[in-house]
């Protein structure tokens, strides 16, 4: 399986990779992108099974990336990993087609809980 | 909510920042927990990650600052490097890490302060050398904390008192 991590912070991409490993998903291939526009390119190139995406990013943010994907008919499994997790953001994410929203700081248990059903169904 | 007005006083923000930093210590940094050491001054050779929280009732900057060596150690921990390797990290990676640290804790501060101002919005993090001082308009407080493993940081809360005054007018 292939997981695309989209975050403008190199260190956060590293933390997400570490947490994936700790949550038992270390055998999956990981692809990275630094913003939503790059993320769209990586989706086209690599056809990931799951996208883990930050919300606030330069050039194209996470919700714009998700809307772009769904507008183009791409139904890749998509979840947000963000520093804010208000009820309003959660609703916007779900309405746009996201499966979950993980709020920073997160633990390996958080990843296991949210990702296990998604990756099991992939 | 206490009698202290968060639109005018840094203390409630500093308390929320201390709680969010303790959470960061045990999760993202995988340390045993954060110890609050007490108030301190702005003196010393410090670099800090800053981020704005702005809402209808208040305008605040919060920061996590530390010595350049400690900033590198924190960054190295996040990049899974040992202490020696972390001292070789490029400046850009250190700034990225410190910016992300303050970004994460700011989310925690926002949720903890939502009962005071539900309209709070986070800005983008930035990193500067030194710390922002108090002025007539900006009210600032500092708190020293040990993130764990001897990594001492200075937590900073800066309240723009004019914003609250304008909001109340």
PDB file of C-alpha atoms in Angstrom:
ATOM      1  CA  UNK A   1       0.000   0.000   0.000  1.00  0.00           C
ATOM      2  CA  UNK A   2       1.058   3.550  -0.639  1.00  0.00           C
ATOM      3  CA  UNK A   3       0.486   6.561   1.649  1.00  0.00           C
ATOM      4  CA  UNK A   4       0.951  10.164   0.496  1.00  0.00           C
ATOM      5  CA  UNK A   5       1.882  12.672   3.236  1.00  0.00           C
ATOM      6  CA  UNK A   6       1.177  16.298   2.291  1.00  0.00           C
ATOM      7  CA  UNK A   7       2.594  18.929   4.648  1.00  0.00           C
ATOM      8  CA  UNK A   8       4.647  22.073   4.086  1.00  0.00           C
ATOM      9  CA  UNK A   9       6.755  21.236   7.146  1.00  0.00           C
ATOM     10  CA  UNK A  10       9.586  18.766   6.538  1.00  0.00           C
ATOM     11  CA  UNK A  11       9.764  17.965  10.246  1.00  0.00           C
ATOM     12  CA  UNK A  12       6.017  17.244  10.410  1.00  0.00           C
ATOM     13  CA  UNK A  13       6.304  14.864   7.458  1.00  0.00           C
ATOM     14  CA  UNK A  14       9.079  13.147   9.416  1.00  0.00           C
ATOM     15  CA  UNK A  15       6.892  12.972  12.554  1.00  0.00           C
ATOM     16  CA  UNK A  16       3.975  11.531  10.570  1.00  0.00           C
ATOM     17  CA  UNK A  17       6.275   8.864   9.062  1.00  0.00           C
ATOM     18  CA  UNK A  18       7.593   7.992  12.545  1.00  0.00           C
ATOM     19  CA  UNK A  19       4.048   7.743  13.914  1.00  0.00           C
ATOM     20  CA  UNK A  20       2.948   5.540  11.016  1.00  0.00           C
ATOM     21  CA  UNK A  21       5.831   3.204  11.863  1.00  0.00           C
ATOM     22  CA  UNK A  22       4.942   3.207  15.580  1.00  0.00           C
ATOM     23  CA  UNK A  23       1.295   2.505  14.767  1.00  0.00           C
ATOM     24  CA  UNK A  24       2.262  -0.600  12.821  1.00  0.00           C
ATOM     25  CA  UNK A  25       2.047   0.844   9.311  1.00  0.00           C
ATOM     26  CA  UNK A  26       5.799   0.952   8.716  1.00  0.00           C
ATOM     27  CA  UNK A  27       5.689  -1.526   5.850  1.00  0.00           C
ATOM     28  CA  UNK A  28       3.663   0.818   3.657  1.00  0.00           C
ATOM     29  CA  UNK A  29       5.401   2.869   0.981  1.00  0.00           C
ATOM     30  CA  UNK A  30       5.402   6.593   1.769  1.00  0.00           C
ATOM     31  CA  UNK A  31       5.396   9.434  -0.769  1.00  0.00           C
ATOM     32  CA  UNK A  32       5.710  13.114   0.256  1.00  0.00           C
ATOM     33  CA  UNK A  33       4.524  16.494  -1.007  1.00  0.00           C
ATOM     34  CA  UNK A  34       5.040  20.025   0.343  1.00  0.00           C
ATOM     35  CA  UNK A  35       1.655  21.573  -0.502  1.00  0.00           C
ATOM     36  CA  UNK A  36      -1.692  20.799  -2.112  1.00  0.00           C
ATOM     37  CA  UNK A  37      -0.548  21.519  -5.660  1.00  0.00           C
ATOM     38  CA  UNK A  38       2.397  19.158  -5.280  1.00  0.00           C
ATOM     39  CA  UNK A  39       0.043  16.714  -3.626  1.00  0.00           C
ATOM     40  CA  UNK A  40      -2.171  16.626  -6.731  1.00  0.00           C
ATOM     41  CA  UNK A  41       0.891  15.872  -8.849  1.00  0.00           C
ATOM     42  CA  UNK A  42       1.938  13.026  -6.521  1.00  0.00           C
ATOM     43  CA  UNK A  43      -1.573  11.552  -6.595  1.00  0.00           C
ATOM     44  CA  UNK A  44      -1.447  11.508 -10.388  1.00  0.00           C
ATOM     45  CA  UNK A  45       2.069  10.009 -10.435  1.00  0.00           C
ATOM     46  CA  UNK A  46       1.764   7.440  -7.635  1.00  0.00           C
ATOM     47  CA  UNK A  47      -1.962   6.624  -7.208  1.00  0.00           C
ATOM     48  CA  UNK A  48      -1.728   6.338  -3.390  1.00  0.00           C
ATOM     49  CA  UNK A  49      -4.171   4.275  -1.319  1.00  0.00           C
ATOM     50  CA  UNK A  50      -4.437   7.004   1.315  1.00  0.00           C
ATOM     51  CA  UNK A  51      -3.606  10.720   1.568  1.00  0.00           C
ATOM     52  CA  UNK A  52      -2.681  12.234   4.965  1.00  0.00           C
ATOM     53  CA  UNK A  53      -2.853  15.993   4.511  1.00  0.00           C
ATOM     54  CA  UNK A  54      -2.197  19.136   6.526  1.00  0.00           C
ATOM     55  CA  UNK A  55      -4.857  21.853   6.407  1.00  0.00           C
ATOM     56  CA  UNK A  56      -2.937  25.144   6.257  1.00  0.00           C
ATOM     57  CA  UNK A  57      -0.292  25.213   3.522  1.00  0.00           C
ATOM     58  CA  UNK A  58       1.014  27.769   1.029  1.00  0.00           C
ATOM     59  CA  UNK A  59       0.015  27.696  -2.671  1.00  0.00           C
ATOM     60  CA  UNK A  60      -2.842  25.222  -2.203  1.00  0.00           C
ATOM     61  CA  UNK A  61      -4.237  24.239   1.190  1.00  0.00           C
ATOM     62  CA  UNK A  62      -5.537  20.819   2.141  1.00  0.00           C
ATOM     63  CA  UNK A  63      -9.247  21.453   1.701  1.00  0.00           C
ATOM     64  CA  UNK A  64      -8.630  22.943  -1.758  1.00  0.00           C
ATOM     65  CA  UNK A  65      -6.618  19.865  -2.691  1.00  0.00           C
ATOM     66  CA  UNK A  66      -9.409  17.558  -1.543  1.00  0.00           C
ATOM     67  CA  UNK A  67     -12.050  19.570  -3.403  1.00  0.00           C
ATOM     68  CA  UNK A  68      -9.883  19.502  -6.540  1.00  0.00           C
ATOM     69  CA  UNK A  69      -9.528  15.718  -6.290  1.00  0.00           C
ATOM     70  CA  UNK A  70     -13.229  15.105  -5.771  1.00  0.00           C
ATOM     71  CA  UNK A  71     -14.106  17.594  -8.517  1.00  0.00           C
ATOM     72  CA  UNK A  72     -11.968  15.555 -10.906  1.00  0.00           C
ATOM     73  CA  UNK A  73     -13.724  12.356  -9.841  1.00  0.00           C
ATOM     74  CA  UNK A  74     -10.795  11.020  -7.792  1.00  0.00           C
ATOM     75  CA  UNK A  75     -12.067   9.092  -4.748  1.00  0.00           C
ATOM     76  CA  UNK A  76      -8.702   8.371  -3.066  1.00  0.00           C
ATOM     77  CA  UNK A  77      -9.091   7.859   0.690  1.00  0.00           C
ATOM     78  CA  UNK A  78      -8.243  11.173   2.369  1.00  0.00           C
ATOM     79  CA  UNK A  79      -7.682  12.275   5.971  1.00  0.00           C
ATOM     80  CA  UNK A  80      -6.493  15.500   7.573  1.00  0.00           C
ATOM     81  CA  UNK A  81      -3.673  15.859  10.129  1.00  0.00           C
ATOM     82  CA  UNK A  82      -3.946  19.388  11.484  1.00  0.00           C
ATOM     83  CA  UNK A  83      -3.068  21.583  14.451  1.00  0.00           C
ATOM     84  CA  UNK A  84      -6.703  22.708  14.752  1.00  0.00           C
ATOM     85  CA  UNK A  85      -9.706  20.463  15.028  1.00  0.00           C
ATOM     86  CA  UNK A  86     -12.802  22.562  15.589  1.00  0.00           C
ATOM     87  CA  UNK A  87     -16.260  21.109  15.022  1.00  0.00           C
ATOM     88  CA  UNK A  88     -16.661  23.507  12.101  1.00  0.00           C
ATOM     89  CA  UNK A  89     -13.431  22.306  10.432  1.00  0.00           C
ATOM     90  CA  UNK A  90     -14.449  18.702  11.036  1.00  0.00           C
ATOM     91  CA  UNK A  91     -17.762  19.332   9.290  1.00  0.00           C
ATOM     92  CA  UNK A  92     -16.127  21.104   6.340  1.00  0.00           C
ATOM     93  CA  UNK A  93     -13.664  18.208   5.979  1.00  0.00           C
ATOM     94  CA  UNK A  94     -16.365  15.543   6.083  1.00  0.00           C
ATOM     95  CA  UNK A  95     -18.587  17.481   3.658  1.00  0.00           C
ATOM     96  CA  UNK A  96     -15.677  17.681   1.217  1.00  0.00           C
ATOM     97  CA  UNK A  97     -15.159  13.919   1.377  1.00  0.00           C
ATOM     98  CA  UNK A  98     -12.516  13.367   4.074  1.00  0.00           C
ATOM     99  CA  UNK A  99     -12.726  10.203   6.167  1.00  0.00           C
ATOM    100  CA  UNK A 100     -11.185  11.558   9.359  1.00  0.00           C
ATOM    101  CA  UNK A 101      -9.383  14.457  10.978  1.00  0.00           C
ATOM    102  CA  UNK A 102      -6.460  13.859  13.365  1.00  0.00           C
ATOM    103  CA  UNK A 103      -5.478  16.777  15.578  1.00  0.00           C
ATOM    104  CA  UNK A 104      -1.853  17.519  16.485  1.00  0.00           C
ATOM    105  CA  UNK A 105      -0.292  16.551  18.823  1.00  0.00           C
ATOM    106  CA  UNK A 106      -1.207  12.959  18.031  1.00  0.00           C
ATOM    107  CA  UNK A 107      -0.061   9.567  19.246  1.00  0.00           C
ATOM    108  CA  UNK A 108       0.506   6.229  17.548  1.00  0.00           C
ATOM    109  CA  UNK A 109      -2.782   5.107  19.131  1.00  0.00           C
ATOM    110  CA  UNK A 110      -4.602   7.965  17.377  1.00  0.00           C
ATOM    111  CA  UNK A 111      -3.158   6.829  14.043  1.00  0.00           C
ATOM    112  CA  UNK A 112      -3.983   3.199  14.677  1.00  0.00           C
ATOM    113  CA  UNK A 113      -7.575   4.032  15.599  1.00  0.00           C
ATOM    114  CA  UNK A 114      -8.216   6.246  12.563  1.00  0.00           C
ATOM    115  CA  UNK A 115      -6.138   4.476   9.912  1.00  0.00           C
ATOM    116  CA  UNK A 116      -6.749   0.795  10.666  1.00  0.00           C
ATOM    117  CA  UNK A 117     -10.319   0.688   9.330  1.00  0.00           C
ATOM    118  CA  UNK A 118      -9.350   2.796   6.317  1.00  0.00           C
ATOM    119  CA  UNK A 119      -6.321   0.733   5.326  1.00  0.00           C
ATOM    120  CA  UNK A 120      -8.087  -2.552   6.076  1.00  0.00           C
ATOM    121  CA  UNK A 121     -10.778  -1.584   3.587  1.00  0.00           C
ATOM    122  CA  UNK A 122      -8.302  -0.428   0.933  1.00  0.00           C
TER     123      UNK A 122
ATOM    124  CA  UNK B   1     -13.453  32.080  33.447  1.00  0.00           C
ATOM    125  CA  UNK B   2     -11.374  33.862  36.091  1.00  0.00           C
ATOM    126  CA  UNK B   3     -11.613  37.573  36.849  1.00  0.00           C
ATOM    127  CA  UNK B   4      -8.506  38.160  34.744  1.00  0.00           C
ATOM    128  CA  UNK B   5      -9.448  39.497  31.308  1.00  0.00           C
ATOM    129  CA  UNK B   6      -7.583  37.458  28.627  1.00  0.00           C
ATOM    130  CA  UNK B   7      -8.018  40.387  26.272  1.00  0.00           C
ATOM    131  CA  UNK B   8      -5.719  42.414  28.510  1.00  0.00           C
ATOM    132  CA  UNK B   9      -3.628  39.949  30.510  1.00  0.00           C
ATOM    133  CA  UNK B  10      -1.119  37.326  29.261  1.00  0.00           C
ATOM    134  CA  UNK B  11      -1.513  34.984  32.248  1.00  0.00           C
ATOM    135  CA  UNK B  12      -4.507  32.889  30.990  1.00  0.00           C
ATOM    136  CA  UNK B  13      -2.711  32.412  27.653  1.00  0.00           C
ATOM    137  CA  UNK B  14       0.487  31.415  29.415  1.00  0.00           C
ATOM    138  CA  UNK B  15      -1.409  28.855  31.520  1.00  0.00           C
ATOM    139  CA  UNK B  16      -3.021  27.392  28.387  1.00  0.00           C
ATOM    140  CA  UNK B  17       0.387  27.408  26.650  1.00  0.00           C
ATOM    141  CA  UNK B  18       1.945  25.529  29.567  1.00  0.00           C
ATOM    142  CA  UNK B  19      -0.753  22.846  29.356  1.00  0.00           C
ATOM    143  CA  UNK B  20      -0.400  22.508  25.591  1.00  0.00           C
ATOM    144  CA  UNK B  21       3.400  22.306  25.907  1.00  0.00           C
ATOM    145  CA  UNK B  22       3.104  19.553  28.509  1.00  0.00           C
ATOM    146  CA  UNK B  23       0.908  17.630  26.065  1.00  0.00           C
ATOM    147  CA  UNK B  24       3.506  18.131  23.312  1.00  0.00           C
ATOM    148  CA  UNK B  25       6.241  16.810  25.607  1.00  0.00           C
ATOM    149  CA  UNK B  26       4.546  13.467  26.185  1.00  0.00           C
ATOM    150  CA  UNK B  27       3.244  12.992  22.641  1.00  0.00           C
ATOM    151  CA  UNK B  28       5.270  14.482  19.774  1.00  0.00           C
ATOM    152  CA  UNK B  29       8.546  14.754  21.707  1.00  0.00           C
ATOM    153  CA  UNK B  30       8.030  11.390  23.471  1.00  0.00           C
ATOM    154  CA  UNK B  31       9.403  12.720  26.778  1.00  0.00           C
ATOM    155  CA  UNK B  32       8.220  12.095  30.323  1.00  0.00           C
ATOM    156  CA  UNK B  33       6.454  15.414  30.769  1.00  0.00           C
ATOM    157  CA  UNK B  34       7.022  19.114  31.149  1.00  0.00           C
ATOM    158  CA  UNK B  35       7.965  20.812  34.433  1.00  0.00           C
ATOM    159  CA  UNK B  36       7.109  24.464  34.925  1.00  0.00           C
ATOM    160  CA  UNK B  37      10.108  26.150  36.539  1.00  0.00           C
ATOM    161  CA  UNK B  38       8.532  29.553  37.136  1.00  0.00           C
ATOM    162  CA  UNK B  39       8.519  33.121  35.797  1.00  0.00           C
ATOM    163  CA  UNK B  40      11.628  34.484  34.158  1.00  0.00           C
ATOM    164  CA  UNK B  41      12.927  37.497  32.295  1.00  0.00           C
ATOM    165  CA  UNK B  42      13.412  37.919  28.569  1.00  0.00           C
ATOM    166  CA  UNK B  43      17.184  38.042  28.933  1.00  0.00           C
ATOM    167  CA  UNK B  44      19.518  35.512  27.406  1.00  0.00           C
ATOM    168  CA  UNK B  45      20.404  34.288  23.938  1.00  0.00           C
ATOM    169  CA  UNK B  46      17.048  32.964  22.773  1.00  0.00           C
ATOM    170  CA  UNK B  47      15.412  32.010  19.477  1.00  0.00           C
ATOM    171  CA  UNK B  48      11.684  31.500  19.358  1.00  0.00           C
ATOM    172  CA  UNK B  49       8.807  30.264  17.258  1.00  0.00           C
ATOM    173  CA  UNK B  50       5.901  32.731  17.316  1.00  0.00           C
ATOM    174  CA  UNK B  51       2.312  32.480  16.140  1.00  0.00           C
ATOM    175  CA  UNK B  52      -0.651  34.848  16.316  1.00  0.00           C
ATOM    176  CA  UNK B  53      -4.089  34.036  17.680  1.00  0.00           C
ATOM    177  CA  UNK B  54      -6.553  36.714  16.667  1.00  0.00           C
ATOM    178  CA  UNK B  55     -10.258  36.871  17.397  1.00  0.00           C
ATOM    179  CA  UNK B  56     -13.038  39.390  17.853  1.00  0.00           C
ATOM    180  CA  UNK B  57     -12.092  39.950  21.494  1.00  0.00           C
ATOM    181  CA  UNK B  58      -8.322  39.665  21.510  1.00  0.00           C
ATOM    182  CA  UNK B  59      -5.038  39.667  19.613  1.00  0.00           C
ATOM    183  CA  UNK B  60      -2.273  37.528  21.093  1.00  0.00           C
ATOM    184  CA  UNK B  61       1.128  36.157  20.115  1.00  0.00           C
ATOM    185  CA  UNK B  62       2.404  33.039  21.814  1.00  0.00           C
ATOM    186  CA  UNK B  63       5.939  31.718  21.534  1.00  0.00           C
ATOM    187  CA  UNK B  64       8.191  28.864  22.508  1.00  0.00           C
ATOM    188  CA  UNK B  65      11.763  30.158  22.790  1.00  0.00           C
ATOM    189  CA  UNK B  66      15.026  28.484  23.752  1.00  0.00           C
ATOM    190  CA  UNK B  67      18.765  28.791  23.397  1.00  0.00           C
ATOM    191  CA  UNK B  68      20.074  28.007  19.892  1.00  0.00           C
ATOM    192  CA  UNK B  69      21.556  24.748  21.229  1.00  0.00           C
ATOM    193  CA  UNK B  70      18.251  23.665  22.756  1.00  0.00           C
ATOM    194  CA  UNK B  71      16.375  24.597  19.561  1.00  0.00           C
ATOM    195  CA  UNK B  72      18.745  22.252  17.698  1.00  0.00           C
ATOM    196  CA  UNK B  73      18.243  19.501  20.266  1.00  0.00           C
ATOM    197  CA  UNK B  74      14.448  19.800  19.977  1.00  0.00           C
ATOM    198  CA  UNK B  75      14.679  19.770  16.179  1.00  0.00           C
ATOM    199  CA  UNK B  76      17.002  16.770  16.267  1.00  0.00           C
ATOM    200  CA  UNK B  77      14.585  14.885  18.481  1.00  0.00           C
ATOM    201  CA  UNK B  78      11.778  15.514  16.009  1.00  0.00           C
ATOM    202  CA  UNK B  79      13.987  14.360  13.124  1.00  0.00           C
ATOM    203  CA  UNK B  80      15.022  11.294  15.204  1.00  0.00           C
ATOM    204  CA  UNK B  81      18.660  12.365  15.453  1.00  0.00           C
ATOM    205  CA  UNK B  82      21.032  12.044  18.384  1.00  0.00           C
ATOM    206  CA  UNK B  83      22.385  15.134  20.174  1.00  0.00           C
ATOM    207  CA  UNK B  84      25.585  15.221  18.096  1.00  0.00           C
ATOM    208  CA  UNK B  85      23.777  14.881  14.754  1.00  0.00           C
ATOM    209  CA  UNK B  86      21.241  17.530  15.723  1.00  0.00           C
ATOM    210  CA  UNK B  87      23.977  20.161  16.121  1.00  0.00           C
ATOM    211  CA  UNK B  88      24.740  19.695  12.395  1.00  0.00           C
ATOM    212  CA  UNK B  89      21.155  20.363  11.266  1.00  0.00           C
ATOM    213  CA  UNK B  90      20.745  23.175   8.685  1.00  0.00           C
ATOM    214  CA  UNK B  91      19.263  26.402  10.066  1.00  0.00           C
ATOM    215  CA  UNK B  92      16.213  25.953   7.852  1.00  0.00           C
ATOM    216  CA  UNK B  93      15.382  22.575   9.373  1.00  0.00           C
ATOM    217  CA  UNK B  94      15.776  23.964  12.902  1.00  0.00           C
ATOM    218  CA  UNK B  95      13.456  26.874  12.057  1.00  0.00           C
ATOM    219  CA  UNK B  96      10.971  24.446  10.478  1.00  0.00           C
ATOM    220  CA  UNK B  97      10.974  22.316  13.639  1.00  0.00           C
ATOM    221  CA  UNK B  98      10.583  25.230  16.060  1.00  0.00           C
ATOM    222  CA  UNK B  99       7.844  26.703  13.863  1.00  0.00           C
ATOM    223  CA  UNK B 100       6.019  23.374  13.911  1.00  0.00           C
ATOM    224  CA  UNK B 101       6.391  23.092  17.695  1.00  0.00           C
ATOM    225  CA  UNK B 102       4.682  26.451  18.205  1.00  0.00           C
ATOM    226  CA  UNK B 103       2.098  25.602  15.544  1.00  0.00           C
ATOM    227  CA  UNK B 104       1.138  22.425  17.420  1.00  0.00           C
ATOM    228  CA  UNK B 105       0.913  24.073  20.836  1.00  0.00           C
ATOM    229  CA  UNK B 106      -1.045  26.994  19.355  1.00  0.00           C
ATOM    230  CA  UNK B 107      -3.775  24.582  18.291  1.00  0.00           C
ATOM    231  CA  UNK B 108      -3.962  23.426  21.912  1.00  0.00           C
ATOM    232  CA  UNK B 109      -4.063  27.001  23.188  1.00  0.00           C
ATOM    233  CA  UNK B 110      -6.825  27.864  20.739  1.00  0.00           C
ATOM    234  CA  UNK B 111      -9.025  24.994  21.871  1.00  0.00           C
ATOM    235  CA  UNK B 112      -8.368  25.785  25.548  1.00  0.00           C
ATOM    236  CA  UNK B 113      -9.252  29.480  25.047  1.00  0.00           C
ATOM    237  CA  UNK B 114     -12.274  28.908  22.776  1.00  0.00           C
ATOM    238  CA  UNK B 115     -14.656  29.464  25.697  1.00  0.00           C
ATOM    239  CA  UNK B 116     -13.297  33.011  25.969  1.00  0.00           C
ATOM    240  CA  UNK B 117     -13.280  33.795  22.232  1.00  0.00           C
ATOM    241  CA  UNK B 118     -14.767  31.275  19.794  1.00  0.00           C
ATOM    242  CA  UNK B 119     -13.664  33.379  16.820  1.00  0.00           C
ATOM    243  CA  UNK B 120      -9.915  32.817  17.378  1.00  0.00           C
ATOM    244  CA  UNK B 121      -7.927  32.175  14.202  1.00  0.00           C
ATOM    245  CA  UNK B 122      -4.345  30.925  14.011  1.00  0.00           C
ATOM    246  CA  UNK B 123      -1.758  32.804  11.989  1.00  0.00           C
ATOM    247  CA  UNK B 124       1.291  31.257  10.349  1.00  0.00           C
ATOM    248  CA  UNK B 125       4.279  30.459  12.567  1.00  0.00           C
ATOM    249  CA  UNK B 126       7.509  32.409  12.230  1.00  0.00           C
ATOM    250  CA  UNK B 127      10.876  32.109  13.930  1.00  0.00           C
ATOM    251  CA  UNK B 128      13.007  34.991  15.178  1.00  0.00           C
ATOM    252  CA  UNK B 129      16.183  35.377  17.188  1.00  0.00           C
ATOM    253  CA  UNK B 130      15.505  37.102  20.501  1.00  0.00           C
ATOM    254  CA  UNK B 131      12.144  37.648  22.180  1.00  0.00           C
ATOM    255  CA  UNK B 132       9.506  40.337  21.870  1.00  0.00           C
ATOM    256  CA  UNK B 133       9.605  42.773  24.773  1.00  0.00           C
ATOM    257  CA  UNK B 134       6.734  44.493  26.566  1.00  0.00           C
ATOM    258  CA  UNK B 135       5.683  47.939  25.397  1.00  0.00           C
ATOM    259  CA  UNK B 136       2.904  50.248  26.528  1.00  0.00           C
ATOM    260  CA  UNK B 137       0.588  48.464  24.115  1.00  0.00           C
ATOM    261  CA  UNK B 138       1.958  44.913  24.252  1.00  0.00           C
ATOM    262  CA  UNK B 139       1.738  43.176  27.611  1.00  0.00           C
ATOM    263  CA  UNK B 140       4.176  40.244  27.836  1.00  0.00           C
ATOM    264  CA  UNK B 141       4.833  37.456  30.342  1.00  0.00           C
ATOM    265  CA  UNK B 142       7.438  34.700  30.311  1.00  0.00           C
ATOM    266  CA  UNK B 143       7.494  31.313  31.980  1.00  0.00           C
ATOM    267  CA  UNK B 144      10.433  28.943  32.064  1.00  0.00           C
ATOM    268  CA  UNK B 145       9.765  25.240  31.600  1.00  0.00           C
ATOM    269  CA  UNK B 146      11.744  22.036  31.270  1.00  0.00           C
ATOM    270  CA  UNK B 147      10.343  20.034  28.364  1.00  0.00           C
ATOM    271  CA  UNK B 148      12.033  16.941  29.751  1.00  0.00           C
ATOM    272  CA  UNK B 149      15.565  15.701  29.343  1.00  0.00           C
ATOM    273  CA  UNK B 150      16.896  19.048  30.542  1.00  0.00           C
ATOM    274  CA  UNK B 151      15.569  20.934  27.510  1.00  0.00           C
ATOM    275  CA  UNK B 152      14.713  24.314  29.011  1.00  0.00           C
ATOM    276  CA  UNK B 153      12.367  26.567  27.061  1.00  0.00           C
ATOM    277  CA  UNK B 154      10.759  29.939  27.663  1.00  0.00           C
ATOM    278  CA  UNK B 155       7.024  30.157  27.046  1.00  0.00           C
ATOM    279  CA  UNK B 156       5.886  33.620  26.011  1.00  0.00           C
ATOM    280  CA  UNK B 157       2.437  35.218  25.811  1.00  0.00           C
ATOM    281  CA  UNK B 158       2.012  38.709  24.362  1.00  0.00           C
ATOM    282  CA  UNK B 159      -1.350  40.464  24.477  1.00  0.00           C
ATOM    283  CA  UNK B 160      -2.147  43.478  22.313  1.00  0.00           C
ATOM    284  CA  UNK B 161      -4.210  45.460  24.799  1.00  0.00           C
ATOM    285  CA  UNK B 162      -5.368  47.983  22.201  1.00  0.00           C
ATOM    286  CA  UNK B 163      -7.216  45.267  20.265  1.00  0.00           C
ATOM    287  CA  UNK B 164      -9.322  44.432  23.324  1.00  0.00           C
ATOM    288  CA  UNK B 165      -9.902  48.097  24.058  1.00  0.00           C
ATOM    289  CA  UNK B 166     -11.106  48.700  20.488  1.00  0.00           C
ATOM    290  CA  UNK B 167     -13.320  45.606  20.641  1.00  0.00           C
ATOM    291  CA  UNK B 168     -14.937  46.836  23.844  1.00  0.00           C
ATOM    292  CA  UNK B 169     -15.502  50.348  22.466  1.00  0.00           C
TER     293      UNK B 169
END
